[in-house]
């Protein structure tokens, strides 16, 4: 699986570590000679082995390591999602729109009327349902009409028709207007109705 260059340069693609005792003892002697404490790999091995099973460096060990990695990755992703949801809820609870406040005031007013005995419980329930539907439709219509008006009336309106005899005149007219001005062009022939 390796190329000739990798073999010649001695590069290890899989980073396979040798288990020969000679190499291990050489590294430990160097660490002890520098005064560095010897690193014990027993706790890490015990963590990866799990449930007292011996550590496999072969395919089974790799598969188990991969499963553990995927499990930890999934747990981390779920924790991030939960944290994001908590943050969204925290930030959204502190924000109330003017419409929400008006609805709350109307509900409070209706509740006060109900408490004072002006309406029966049945009247209150039917009024609330009918008003919700009507109010929603009316509010939606108003909002949509306002959106269409804003789209239509974005720039200045001239309400004039100019007849331009040449292409140069057309360019002059366009250059004189603002960039946001909507210009409609109607091209026609005199003989065609």
Short mmCIF file of C-alpha atoms in Angstrom, two decimals:
data_model
loop_
_atom_site.label_atom_id
_atom_site.label_comp_id
_atom_site.label_asym_id
_atom_site.label_seq_id
_atom_site.Cartn_x
_atom_site.Cartn_y
_atom_site.Cartn_z
CA UNK A 1 0.00 0.00 0.00
CA UNK A 2 2.96 2.33 0.25
CA UNK A 3 4.85 3.94 -2.58
CA UNK A 4 8.51 3.39 -3.33
CA UNK A 5 9.35 6.93 -2.13
CA UNK A 6 7.73 6.26 1.24
CA UNK A 7 9.70 3.06 1.63
CA UNK A 8 12.97 4.78 0.75
CA UNK A 9 12.34 7.74 3.03
CA UNK A 10 11.13 5.50 5.81
CA UNK A 11 7.81 7.33 6.26
CA UNK A 12 5.13 5.41 8.06
CA UNK A 13 1.67 6.07 6.65
CA UNK A 14 -0.20 4.08 9.26
CA UNK A 15 2.03 5.22 12.13
CA UNK A 16 2.39 1.68 13.31
CA UNK A 17 4.30 1.56 16.56
CA UNK A 18 6.72 -1.26 17.16
CA UNK A 19 6.23 -3.36 20.27
CA UNK A 20 9.80 -4.55 20.53
CA UNK A 21 11.24 -4.20 24.02
CA UNK A 22 14.54 -2.76 22.77
CA UNK A 23 12.97 0.42 21.43
CA UNK A 24 10.77 0.90 24.51
CA UNK A 25 13.66 0.56 26.92
CA UNK A 26 15.77 3.04 24.89
CA UNK A 27 13.03 5.69 25.09
CA UNK A 28 12.52 5.12 28.82
CA UNK A 29 16.27 5.41 29.50
CA UNK A 30 16.41 8.73 27.61
CA UNK A 31 13.45 10.11 29.57
CA UNK A 32 14.93 9.04 32.89
CA UNK A 33 18.31 10.51 31.94
CA UNK A 34 16.70 13.93 31.38
CA UNK A 35 14.95 13.82 34.71
CA UNK A 36 11.48 13.52 33.15
CA UNK A 37 9.12 11.21 34.97
CA UNK A 38 8.23 7.99 33.23
CA UNK A 39 4.79 8.20 31.65
CA UNK A 40 2.52 5.38 32.66
CA UNK A 41 0.11 4.33 29.96
CA UNK A 42 -1.88 2.03 32.25
CA UNK A 43 -4.81 4.43 32.96
CA UNK A 44 -5.21 5.28 29.26
CA UNK A 45 -5.06 1.61 28.32
CA UNK A 46 -7.59 0.71 30.97
CA UNK A 47 -9.92 3.43 29.69
CA UNK A 48 -9.73 2.19 26.11
CA UNK A 49 -9.95 -1.46 27.04
CA UNK A 50 -13.19 -1.10 28.99
CA UNK A 51 -14.69 -3.76 31.23
CA UNK A 52 -11.40 -5.58 31.87
CA UNK A 53 -10.90 -6.77 28.31
CA UNK A 54 -7.34 -6.82 27.06
CA UNK A 55 -6.38 -4.15 24.59
CA UNK A 56 -6.26 -5.22 20.97
CA UNK A 57 -4.04 -3.39 18.56
CA UNK A 58 -5.41 -5.40 15.67
CA UNK A 59 -8.65 -4.99 13.73
CA UNK A 60 -10.86 -5.65 16.76
CA UNK A 61 -9.12 -2.98 18.80
CA UNK A 62 -9.35 -0.49 15.96
CA UNK A 63 -13.06 -1.22 15.53
CA UNK A 64 -13.66 -0.78 19.25
CA UNK A 65 -11.70 2.47 19.25
CA UNK A 66 -13.69 3.68 16.25
CA UNK A 67 -16.99 2.80 17.95
CA UNK A 68 -15.93 4.63 21.10
CA UNK A 69 -14.86 7.65 19.03
CA UNK A 70 -18.20 7.73 17.20
CA UNK A 71 -20.07 7.39 20.51
CA UNK A 72 -18.14 10.30 22.02
CA UNK A 73 -18.65 12.34 18.85
CA UNK A 74 -22.42 11.72 18.97
CA UNK A 75 -22.60 12.63 22.66
CA UNK A 76 -20.66 15.83 22.00
CA UNK A 77 -22.96 16.76 19.09
CA UNK A 78 -26.07 16.13 21.25
CA UNK A 79 -24.62 18.25 24.05
CA UNK A 80 -23.94 21.08 21.59
CA UNK A 81 -27.52 20.86 20.32
CA UNK A 82 -28.89 20.97 23.88
CA UNK A 83 -26.67 23.94 24.70
CA UNK A 84 -27.81 25.73 21.53
CA UNK A 85 -31.47 25.11 22.41
CA UNK A 86 -30.90 26.44 25.93
CA UNK A 87 -29.26 29.55 24.51
CA UNK A 88 -32.07 30.10 22.00
CA UNK A 89 -34.72 29.75 24.70
CA UNK A 90 -32.80 32.08 26.99
CA UNK A 91 -32.47 34.78 24.35
CA UNK A 92 -35.99 34.44 22.97
CA UNK A 93 -37.67 34.72 26.37
CA UNK A 94 -36.28 38.20 26.94
CA UNK A 95 -37.68 39.58 23.70
CA UNK A 96 -41.34 40.55 23.29
CA UNK A 97 -42.73 42.39 20.33
CA UNK A 98 -45.21 45.24 20.48
CA UNK A 99 -47.84 42.93 19.01
CA UNK A 100 -47.31 40.40 21.82
CA UNK A 101 -47.75 43.13 24.41
CA UNK A 102 -50.97 44.34 22.76
CA UNK A 103 -52.37 40.80 22.66
CA UNK A 104 -51.50 40.34 26.33
CA UNK A 105 -53.23 43.62 27.23
CA UNK A 106 -56.35 42.60 25.25
CA UNK A 107 -56.45 39.23 27.01
CA UNK A 108 -56.12 40.96 30.37
CA UNK A 109 -58.93 43.37 29.46
CA UNK A 110 -61.21 40.48 28.37
CA UNK A 111 -60.38 38.61 31.56
CA UNK A 112 -61.27 41.66 33.65
CA UNK A 113 -64.62 41.94 31.83
CA UNK A 114 -65.27 38.26 32.47
CA UNK A 115 -64.44 38.64 36.15
CA UNK A 116 -66.67 41.67 36.54
CA UNK A 117 -69.58 39.54 35.27
CA UNK A 118 -70.34 41.35 32.03
CA UNK A 119 -70.03 38.13 30.01
CA UNK A 120 -70.85 34.52 30.71
CA UNK A 121 -68.21 31.86 30.24
CA UNK A 122 -69.86 30.55 27.05
CA UNK A 123 -70.05 34.03 25.50
CA UNK A 124 -66.40 34.60 26.35
CA UNK A 125 -65.32 31.35 24.64
CA UNK A 126 -67.27 31.91 21.41
CA UNK A 127 -66.22 35.56 21.19
CA UNK A 128 -62.59 34.62 21.65
CA UNK A 129 -62.65 31.98 18.87
CA UNK A 130 -64.44 34.18 16.35
CA UNK A 131 -62.28 37.19 17.13
CA UNK A 132 -59.08 35.20 16.78
CA UNK A 133 -59.97 34.09 13.24
CA UNK A 134 -61.25 37.50 12.17
CA UNK A 135 -58.39 39.37 13.79
CA UNK A 136 -55.84 37.09 12.20
CA UNK A 137 -57.31 37.47 8.72
CA UNK A 138 -57.67 41.22 9.10
CA UNK A 139 -54.14 41.58 10.40
CA UNK A 140 -52.77 39.40 7.59
CA UNK A 141 -54.60 41.46 4.95
CA UNK A 142 -53.28 44.73 6.38
CA UNK A 143 -49.75 43.40 6.58
CA UNK A 144 -49.84 42.05 3.02
CA UNK A 145 -51.32 45.27 1.62
CA UNK A 146 -48.61 47.29 3.37
CA UNK A 147 -45.89 45.03 1.95
CA UNK A 148 -47.27 45.45 -1.58
CA UNK A 149 -47.50 49.23 -1.17
CA UNK A 150 -43.90 49.42 -0.01
CA UNK A 151 -42.72 47.35 -2.95
CA UNK A 152 -44.68 49.47 -5.41
CA UNK A 153 -43.77 52.88 -3.94
CA UNK A 154 -40.06 52.41 -3.34
CA UNK A 155 -38.75 55.24 -5.48
CA UNK A 156 -39.98 58.61 -6.66
CA UNK A 157 -43.03 58.68 -8.93
CA UNK A 158 -43.21 60.99 -11.90
CA UNK A 159 -46.45 59.84 -13.57
CA UNK A 160 -45.29 61.26 -16.89
CA UNK A 161 -44.73 59.83 -20.33
CA UNK A 162 -41.78 61.03 -22.33
CA UNK A 163 -41.42 60.28 -26.00
CA UNK A 164 -37.77 59.75 -26.81
CA UNK A 165 -36.92 59.84 -30.53
CA UNK A 166 -33.39 58.34 -30.36
CA UNK A 167 -31.15 56.02 -28.39
CA UNK A 168 -28.94 58.92 -27.29
CA UNK A 169 -31.98 60.69 -25.85
CA UNK A 170 -32.85 57.52 -23.96
CA UNK A 171 -29.36 57.36 -22.45
CA UNK A 172 -29.53 61.03 -21.45
CA UNK A 173 -32.91 60.50 -19.71
CA UNK A 174 -31.63 57.48 -17.78
CA UNK A 175 -28.42 59.22 -16.70
CA UNK A 176 -30.38 62.18 -15.28
CA UNK A 177 -32.46 60.02 -12.91
CA UNK A 178 -31.45 58.51 -9.59
CA UNK A 179 -30.25 54.93 -9.47
CA UNK A 180 -33.26 53.79 -7.43
CA UNK A 181 -35.81 55.25 -9.90
CA UNK A 182 -37.93 52.70 -11.74
CA UNK A 183 -38.04 53.43 -15.47
CA UNK A 184 -40.54 51.72 -17.76
CA UNK A 185 -39.85 51.62 -21.48
CA UNK A 186 -42.62 51.09 -24.04
CA UNK A 187 -41.35 50.45 -27.54
CA UNK A 188 -43.92 50.81 -30.30
CA UNK A 189 -44.40 51.48 -33.98
CA UNK A 190 -46.75 54.15 -35.27
CA UNK A 191 -48.62 51.89 -37.67
CA UNK A 192 -49.22 49.05 -35.19
CA UNK A 193 -52.20 49.49 -32.84
#
